[in-house]
mmCIF file of C-alpha atoms (C1' of nucleotides) in Angstrom:
data_model
loop_
_atom_site.group_PDB
_atom_site.id
_atom_site.type_symbol
_atom_site.label_atom_id
_atom_site.label_comp_id
_atom_site.label_asym_id
_atom_site.label_seq_id
_atom_site.Cartn_x
_atom_site.Cartn_y
_atom_site.Cartn_z
ATOM 1 C CA UNK B 126 -0.015 -0.112 0.064
ATOM 2 C CA UNK B 127 2.478 2.335 1.047
ATOM 3 C CA UNK B 128 3.700 4.402 -1.595
ATOM 4 C CA UNK B 129 6.019 7.641 -1.944
ATOM 5 C CA UNK B 130 3.213 10.092 -0.023
ATOM 6 C CA UNK B 131 2.558 7.608 2.512
ATOM 7 C CA UNK B 132 6.181 6.998 3.310
ATOM 8 C CA UNK B 133 6.905 10.647 3.255
ATOM 9 C CA UNK B 134 4.193 10.847 5.609
ATOM 10 C CA UNK B 135 5.736 8.467 8.324
ATOM 11 C CA UNK B 136 8.945 9.406 7.621
ATOM 12 C CA UNK B 137 8.078 13.427 8.445
ATOM 13 C CA UNK B 138 6.530 12.110 11.784
ATOM 14 C CA UNK B 139 9.212 9.671 12.770
ATOM 15 C CA UNK B 140 11.406 12.849 12.876
ATOM 16 C CA UNK B 141 8.994 14.580 15.157
ATOM 17 C CA UNK B 142 8.625 11.677 17.342
ATOM 18 C CA UNK B 143 11.752 9.579 17.588
ATOM 19 C CA UNK B 144 14.987 11.409 16.528
ATOM 20 C CA UNK B 145 17.642 12.197 19.175
ATOM 21 C CA UNK B 146 15.871 9.291 21.171
ATOM 22 C CA UNK B 147 17.800 6.100 22.413
ATOM 23 C CA UNK B 148 16.710 2.728 21.574
ATOM 24 C CA UNK B 149 15.989 0.585 24.927
ATOM 25 C CA UNK B 150 14.811 -2.481 23.297
ATOM 26 C CA UNK B 151 13.737 -4.582 19.885
ATOM 27 C CA UNK B 152 11.325 -7.337 19.907
ATOM 28 C CA UNK B 153 11.161 -9.664 16.883
ATOM 29 C CA UNK B 154 7.906 -11.067 16.548
ATOM 30 C CA UNK B 155 8.256 -12.945 13.338
ATOM 31 C CA UNK B 156 10.958 -15.379 12.074
ATOM 32 C CA UNK B 157 11.147 -13.850 8.602
ATOM 33 C CA UNK B 158 12.511 -10.201 10.394
ATOM 34 C CA UNK B 159 15.895 -10.174 11.730
ATOM 35 C CA UNK B 160 17.091 -9.531 15.322
ATOM 36 C CA UNK B 161 19.259 -6.409 15.739
ATOM 37 C CA UNK B 162 20.881 -7.008 19.075
ATOM 38 C CA UNK B 163 23.463 -4.241 18.347
ATOM 39 C CA UNK B 164 21.508 -1.403 18.083
ATOM 40 C CA UNK B 165 20.028 -1.558 21.590
ATOM 41 C CA UNK B 166 21.603 1.435 23.222
ATOM 42 C CA UNK B 167 21.943 3.400 20.215
ATOM 43 C CA UNK B 168 20.558 7.002 19.449
ATOM 44 C CA UNK B 169 18.449 7.959 16.355
ATOM 45 C CA UNK B 170 20.141 10.451 14.468
ATOM 46 C CA UNK B 171 18.202 10.721 11.442
ATOM 47 C CA UNK B 172 15.306 9.453 9.497
ATOM 48 C CA UNK B 173 14.829 10.146 5.683
ATOM 49 C CA UNK B 174 13.052 8.438 2.891
ATOM 50 C CA UNK B 175 14.619 6.753 -0.438
ATOM 51 C CA UNK B 176 12.081 6.120 -2.943
ATOM 52 C CA UNK B 177 9.452 3.799 -0.941
ATOM 53 C CA UNK B 178 11.991 2.983 1.751
ATOM 54 C CA UNK B 179 12.766 4.447 5.326
ATOM 55 C CA UNK B 180 15.987 5.019 6.376
ATOM 56 C CA UNK B 181 16.539 4.980 10.162
ATOM 57 C CA UNK B 182 20.227 6.118 10.933
ATOM 58 C CA UNK B 183 21.756 5.792 14.243
ATOM 59 C CA UNK B 184 24.624 7.215 16.380
ATOM 60 C CA UNK B 185 27.091 4.181 15.556
ATOM 61 C CA UNK B 186 26.685 4.459 11.828
ATOM 62 C CA UNK B 187 24.199 1.922 11.411
ATOM 63 C CA UNK B 188 21.466 2.065 8.878
ATOM 64 C CA UNK B 189 17.707 0.440 8.707
ATOM 65 C CA UNK B 190 16.034 0.173 5.614
ATOM 66 C CA UNK B 191 12.405 -0.456 6.027
ATOM 67 C CA UNK B 192 10.221 -1.165 3.607
ATOM 68 C CA UNK B 193 6.701 -1.625 4.181
ATOM 69 C CA UNK B 194 5.569 -3.315 0.686
ATOM 70 C CA UNK B 195 2.038 -4.097 0.357
ATOM 71 C CA UNK B 196 0.218 -3.606 3.900
ATOM 72 C CA UNK B 197 3.031 -2.704 5.967
ATOM 73 C CA UNK B 198 2.557 -0.030 9.101
ATOM 74 C CA UNK B 199 3.699 1.718 11.561
ATOM 75 C CA UNK B 200 1.998 2.958 14.714
ATOM 76 C CA UNK B 201 3.332 5.151 17.469
ATOM 77 C CA UNK B 202 1.949 4.427 21.071
ATOM 78 C CA UNK B 203 3.135 6.671 24.011
ATOM 79 C CA UNK B 204 1.047 4.741 26.740
ATOM 80 C CA UNK B 205 1.816 1.114 27.126
ATOM 81 C CA UNK B 206 -1.260 -0.664 25.323
ATOM 82 C CA UNK B 207 -2.249 -3.866 24.126
ATOM 83 C CA UNK B 208 0.216 -5.386 21.171
ATOM 84 C CA UNK B 209 -2.050 -4.524 17.845
ATOM 85 C CA UNK B 210 -2.879 -7.780 15.743
ATOM 86 C CA UNK B 211 -0.001 -8.740 12.968
ATOM 87 C CA UNK B 212 2.647 -6.804 15.102
ATOM 88 C CA UNK B 213 5.733 -8.307 13.779
ATOM 89 C CA UNK B 214 8.483 -6.074 15.483
ATOM 90 C CA UNK B 215 8.188 -3.474 18.532
ATOM 91 C CA UNK B 216 11.053 -1.012 19.145
ATOM 92 C CA UNK B 217 10.840 1.008 22.570
ATOM 93 C CA UNK B 218 11.965 4.426 22.963
ATOM 94 C CA UNK B 219 12.177 6.239 26.249
ATOM 95 C CA UNK B 220 8.856 7.974 25.549
ATOM 96 C CA UNK B 221 6.933 5.098 23.624
ATOM 97 C CA UNK B 222 6.896 2.471 21.600
ATOM 98 C CA UNK B 223 7.019 1.828 17.413
ATOM 99 C CA UNK B 224 4.969 -1.266 16.349
ATOM 100 C CA UNK B 225 5.825 -2.856 13.050
ATOM 101 C CA UNK B 226 2.642 -4.286 11.595
ATOM 102 C CA UNK B 227 1.815 -6.165 8.304
ATOM 103 C CA UNK B 228 -0.760 -9.038 7.985
ATOM 104 C CA UNK B 229 1.008 -10.110 4.719
ATOM 105 C CA UNK B 230 4.428 -10.422 6.256
ATOM 106 C CA UNK B 231 6.232 -9.080 3.132
ATOM 107 C CA UNK B 232 7.674 -6.250 5.039
ATOM 108 C CA UNK B 233 11.780 -6.159 5.096
ATOM 109 C CA UNK B 234 14.183 -4.533 7.541
ATOM 110 C CA UNK B 235 17.875 -4.677 6.592
ATOM 111 C CA UNK B 236 21.052 -3.394 7.677
ATOM 112 C CA UNK B 237 21.303 -0.827 4.704
ATOM 113 C CA UNK B 238 25.186 -1.302 4.240
ATOM 114 C CA UNK B 239 24.825 -4.902 3.535
ATOM 115 C CA UNK B 240 21.887 -4.352 0.860
ATOM 116 C CA UNK B 241 21.785 -0.871 -0.177
ATOM 117 C CA UNK B 242 18.423 0.296 -1.359
ATOM 118 C CA UNK B 243 17.268 -1.277 -4.511
ATOM 119 C CA UNK B 244 16.304 0.610 -7.299
ATOM 120 C CA UNK B 245 18.361 3.915 -7.503
ATOM 121 C CA UNK B 246 15.690 5.766 -9.708
ATOM 122 C CA UNK B 247 15.185 9.437 -9.339
ATOM 123 C CA UNK B 248 13.248 11.184 -6.535
ATOM 124 C CA UNK B 249 9.738 12.391 -8.361
ATOM 125 C CA UNK B 250 9.669 15.067 -5.827
ATOM 126 C CA UNK B 251 13.351 16.525 -6.578
ATOM 127 C CA UNK B 252 14.997 15.223 -9.631
ATOM 128 C CA UNK B 253 12.534 14.376 -12.175
ATOM 129 C CA UNK B 254 12.617 15.928 -15.598
ATOM 130 C CA UNK B 255 10.963 15.502 -19.229
ATOM 131 C CA UNK B 256 14.696 15.000 -20.649
ATOM 132 C CA UNK B 257 15.608 12.375 -18.052
ATOM 133 C CA UNK B 258 12.355 10.285 -18.674
ATOM 134 C CA UNK B 259 12.523 10.598 -22.447
ATOM 135 C CA UNK B 260 15.959 9.465 -22.538
ATOM 136 C CA UNK B 261 15.196 6.378 -20.004
ATOM 137 C CA UNK B 262 12.282 5.506 -21.965
ATOM 138 C CA UNK B 263 13.255 6.034 -25.696
ATOM 139 C CA UNK B 264 14.051 2.156 -25.823
ATOM 140 C CA UNK B 265 11.190 0.879 -23.578
ATOM 141 C CA UNK B 266 8.362 -0.864 -25.794
ATOM 142 C CA UNK B 267 6.179 -1.636 -22.706
ATOM 143 C CA UNK B 268 3.308 0.332 -21.352
ATOM 144 C CA UNK B 269 3.955 3.859 -20.170
ATOM 145 C CA UNK B 270 2.308 2.869 -16.844
ATOM 146 C CA UNK B 271 4.735 -0.097 -16.307
ATOM 147 C CA UNK B 272 7.528 2.160 -17.132
ATOM 148 C CA UNK B 273 6.350 4.476 -14.330
ATOM 149 C CA UNK B 274 6.329 1.693 -11.789
ATOM 150 C CA UNK B 275 9.984 0.588 -12.303
ATOM 151 C CA UNK B 276 11.594 2.017 -9.346
ATOM 152 C CA UNK B 277 14.810 2.083 -11.350
ATOM 153 C CA UNK B 278 13.472 5.071 -13.054
ATOM 154 C CA UNK B 279 11.656 6.904 -10.661
ATOM 155 C CA UNK B 280 11.728 5.528 -6.998
ATOM 156 C CA UNK B 281 8.315 6.161 -5.237
ATOM 157 C CA UNK B 282 5.529 5.643 -7.686
ATOM 158 C CA UNK B 283 3.262 3.194 -6.999
ATOM 159 C CA UNK B 284 -0.158 1.708 -8.695
ATOM 160 C CA UNK B 285 -2.416 4.560 -7.129
ATOM 161 C CA UNK B 286 -0.370 7.245 -8.046
ATOM 162 C CA UNK B 287 0.665 5.744 -11.690
ATOM 163 C CA UNK B 288 -3.026 5.785 -12.329
ATOM 164 C CA UNK B 289 -3.545 9.541 -10.868
ATOM 165 C CA UNK B 290 -0.647 11.185 -12.748
ATOM 166 C CA UNK B 291 -1.583 9.065 -16.241
ATOM 167 C CA UNK B 292 -5.143 10.348 -15.622
ATOM 168 C CA UNK B 293 -3.654 13.869 -14.744
ATOM 169 C CA UNK B 294 -1.522 13.947 -17.968
ATOM 170 C CA UNK B 295 -4.315 12.909 -20.190
ATOM 171 C CA UNK B 296 -2.525 9.931 -21.388
ATOM 172 C CA UNK B 297 -3.668 6.312 -21.974
ATOM 173 C CA UNK B 298 -1.669 3.976 -19.595
ATOM 174 C CA UNK B 299 -1.404 1.025 -22.384
ATOM 175 C CA UNK B 300 0.280 3.747 -24.651
ATOM 176 C CA UNK B 301 3.784 2.352 -25.388
ATOM 177 C CA UNK B 302 6.516 4.427 -23.607
ATOM 178 C CA UNK B 303 8.497 5.017 -26.743
ATOM 179 C CA UNK B 304 5.776 6.518 -28.284
ATOM 180 C CA UNK B 305 5.308 9.153 -25.507
ATOM 181 C CA UNK B 306 6.076 12.701 -27.029
ATOM 182 C CA UNK B 307 8.169 15.006 -25.638
ATOM 183 C CA UNK B 308 5.054 17.273 -24.947
ATOM 184 C CA UNK B 309 3.494 14.063 -23.023
ATOM 185 C CA UNK B 310 7.028 13.925 -21.054
ATOM 186 C CA UNK B 311 6.576 17.477 -19.756
ATOM 187 C CA UNK B 312 2.841 16.684 -18.851
ATOM 188 C CA UNK B 313 3.838 13.454 -16.912
ATOM 189 C CA UNK B 314 6.190 15.461 -14.975
ATOM 190 C CA UNK B 315 4.172 18.186 -14.217
ATOM 191 C CA UNK B 316 1.128 15.745 -13.608
ATOM 192 C CA UNK B 317 3.398 13.596 -10.971
ATOM 193 C CA UNK B 318 4.855 16.953 -9.026
ATOM 194 C CA UNK B 319 0.854 18.273 -8.993
ATOM 195 C CA UNK B 320 -0.833 14.510 -7.525
ATOM 196 C CA UNK B 321 2.268 13.377 -5.374
ATOM 197 C CA UNK B 322 2.570 16.899 -3.333
ATOM 198 C CA UNK B 323 -1.315 17.080 -3.050
ATOM 199 C CA UNK B 324 -0.809 13.308 -1.764
ATOM 200 C CA UNK B 325 1.696 14.438 1.014
ATOM 201 C CA UNK B 326 -0.259 17.146 2.036
ATOM 202 C CA UNK B 327 -3.152 14.774 2.544
ATOM 203 C CA UNK B 328 -1.068 12.244 4.445
ATOM 204 C CA UNK B 329 -1.529 9.822 1.868
ATOM 205 C CA UNK B 330 -4.594 7.802 0.463
ATOM 206 C CA UNK B 331 -6.443 5.642 2.780
ATOM 207 C CA UNK B 332 -8.512 3.142 0.181
ATOM 208 C CA UNK B 333 -8.416 0.331 2.728
ATOM 209 C CA UNK B 334 -6.190 0.015 5.538
ATOM 210 C CA UNK B 335 -3.362 2.544 5.602
ATOM 211 C CA UNK B 336 -3.154 4.624 8.502
ATOM 212 C CA UNK B 337 0.006 6.898 9.469
ATOM 213 C CA UNK B 338 2.075 6.757 12.480
ATOM 214 C CA UNK B 339 -0.486 7.987 14.747
ATOM 215 C CA UNK B 340 -3.743 5.848 13.335
ATOM 216 C CA UNK B 341 -4.849 8.623 11.542
ATOM 217 C CA UNK B 342 -6.188 8.218 8.104
ATOM 218 C CA UNK B 343 -5.092 10.204 4.936
ATOM 219 C CA UNK B 344 -7.595 12.343 2.661
ATOM 220 C CA UNK B 345 -6.530 11.939 -0.691
ATOM 221 C CA UNK B 346 -8.776 9.273 -1.301
ATOM 222 C CA UNK B 347 -11.218 12.023 -1.687
ATOM 223 C CA UNK B 348 -8.990 13.495 -4.395
ATOM 224 C CA UNK B 349 -9.124 10.258 -6.607
ATOM 225 C CA UNK B 350 -9.853 10.602 -10.219
ATOM 226 C CA UNK B 351 -9.690 7.083 -11.518
ATOM 227 C CA UNK B 352 -8.329 4.932 -9.186
ATOM 228 C CA UNK B 353 -10.857 2.296 -7.639
ATOM 229 C CA UNK B 354 -13.447 4.118 -9.600
ATOM 230 C CA UNK B 355 -14.319 1.701 -12.127
ATOM 231 C CA UNK B 356 -18.124 2.109 -13.410
ATOM 232 C CA UNK B 357 -18.303 6.130 -12.062
ATOM 233 C CA UNK B 358 -17.897 9.034 -14.390
ATOM 234 C CA UNK B 359 -14.606 10.696 -14.455
ATOM 235 C CA UNK B 360 -14.337 14.121 -12.836
ATOM 236 C CA UNK B 361 -13.087 15.869 -15.798
ATOM 237 C CA UNK B 362 -15.165 14.631 -19.131
ATOM 238 C CA UNK B 363 -18.004 12.327 -17.183
ATOM 239 C CA UNK B 364 -16.802 9.487 -19.278
ATOM 240 C CA UNK B 365 -17.289 6.133 -17.087
ATOM 241 C CA UNK B 366 -13.988 5.332 -15.821
ATOM 242 C CA UNK B 367 -13.047 1.537 -16.917
ATOM 243 C CA UNK B 368 -10.405 -1.233 -15.223
ATOM 244 C CA UNK B 369 -7.922 -3.133 -17.127
ATOM 245 C CA UNK B 370 -4.764 -5.178 -16.316
ATOM 246 C CA UNK B 371 -1.555 -3.523 -17.410
ATOM 247 C CA UNK B 372 1.674 -5.535 -16.470
ATOM 248 C CA UNK B 373 -0.515 -7.851 -14.237
ATOM 249 C CA UNK B 374 -1.640 -4.734 -11.796
ATOM 250 C CA UNK B 375 -5.286 -3.468 -12.132
ATOM 251 C CA UNK B 376 -5.021 -0.173 -13.858
ATOM 252 C CA UNK B 377 -8.026 2.599 -14.024
ATOM 253 C CA UNK B 378 -8.550 5.233 -16.778
ATOM 254 C CA UNK B 379 -10.750 7.592 -18.508
ATOM 255 C CA UNK B 380 -11.158 6.429 -22.458
ATOM 256 C CA UNK B 381 -12.503 9.882 -22.728
ATOM 257 C CA UNK B 382 -9.947 11.942 -21.735
ATOM 258 C CA UNK B 383 -6.642 9.801 -21.881
ATOM 259 C CA UNK B 384 -5.336 9.378 -25.206
ATOM 260 C "C1'" DC V 34 18.769 -5.275 -21.650
ATOM 261 C "C1'" DG V 35 14.055 -5.902 -21.158
ATOM 262 C "C1'" DA V 36 9.482 -8.055 -20.960
ATOM 263 C "C1'" DA V 37 6.082 -11.851 -19.182
ATOM 264 C "C1'" DC V 38 4.865 -14.094 -14.885
ATOM 265 C "C1'" DG V 39 5.185 -16.667 -10.698
ATOM 266 C "C1'" DA V 40 6.313 -16.122 -5.975
ATOM 267 C "C1'" DC V 41 6.273 -14.413 -1.508
ATOM 268 C "C1'" DC V 42 1.547 -14.084 2.364
ATOM 269 C "C1'" DT V 43 -2.714 -13.373 4.415
ATOM 270 C "C1'" DG V 44 -7.203 -11.161 4.445
ATOM 271 C "C1'" DT V 45 -11.153 -9.435 2.062
ATOM 272 C "C1'" DT V 46 -14.536 -9.250 -1.357
ATOM 273 C "C1'" DC V 47 -17.221 -11.065 -5.381
ATOM 274 C "C1'" DG V 48 -19.455 -14.511 -7.809
ATOM 275 C "C1'" DC V 49 -22.276 -18.568 -7.925
ATOM 276 C "C1'" DT Q 196 -25.476 -18.773 3.940
ATOM 277 C "C1'" DG Q 197 -21.489 -21.378 2.281
ATOM 278 C "C1'" DC Q 198 -17.131 -22.012 -0.506
ATOM 279 C "C1'" DG Q 199 -13.986 -21.241 -3.907
ATOM 280 C "C1'" DA Q 200 -12.024 -17.838 -6.783
ATOM 281 C "C1'" DA Q 201 -10.159 -13.180 -7.746
ATOM 282 C "C1'" DC Q 202 -7.755 -9.584 -5.939
ATOM 283 C "C1'" DA Q 203 -5.333 -6.008 -2.727
ATOM 284 C "C1'" DG Q 204 -0.887 -0.631 -2.070
ATOM 285 C "C1'" DG Q 205 5.167 -3.994 -4.059
ATOM 286 C "C1'" DT Q 206 9.289 -6.037 -5.427
ATOM 287 C "C1'" DC Q 207 12.126 -10.317 -6.441
ATOM 288 C "C1'" DG Q 208 13.903 -14.305 -9.310
ATOM 289 C "C1'" DT Q 209 13.511 -17.179 -13.572
ATOM 290 C "C1'" DT Q 210 12.638 -17.636 -17.884
ATOM 291 C "C1'" DC Q 211 12.520 -16.372 -22.650
#
DNA sequence: CGAACGACCTGTTCGC
DNA sequence: TGCGAACAGGTCGTTC
């Protein structure tokens, strides 16, 4: 679930909540996840986002890369409470606990120096340019939608925002990447900027179970134009939004204004 | 290098 | 109502 806006929201909230705090205890509850005994007693120096990864930097130089995949969540609790269902790991700090929650157990937590964040694509909030995308997309024959999801090209866009960005840009998600014109690359960059920044401001999209660090829903689901709206009218042109499958992923688009 | 597809997991929703 | 199939925000490995 968590794409760039959701991960960015969590990172900002983590910065506010745990930077400068000393890790008192780690409890791993899922055998798929490692133990981190060396981190006990270390202080959190920074929290950063890289694509959809959350990087936790500690004062001894260790960096943890947390990836939430489909259903991962982080939840902060100041008071001692019951452990939420599907909690896979717990970090205890002086002022509260961080619960790492994930029903599907896809979440990964790795020592960053051992396995540097996969991908390497540019951050769409920082470095995205039409020129870069045109150069990377020139030889790609697959759909533009699959291209936008390639984390080695752009780090952070997922299925919801790929659909929304292409709607905003007025481009058919099935269009072969090498057929995208310069004018369309320009629109894609402008649309990515607009959609992602708005979604960050909204604290993400809660379509089923996304919650932020404090358990609150995002509000960008009220701004969606096509995602999960099959059968409903396009807010721009009124045509009925359709669903198809591209690259194995459910894809929503408006046949009236995406060409 | 790139495209297609199954695998990884579990819960929820849909269709008959 | 019951039950199996389909589907879900994301990568990763294999094969062609």
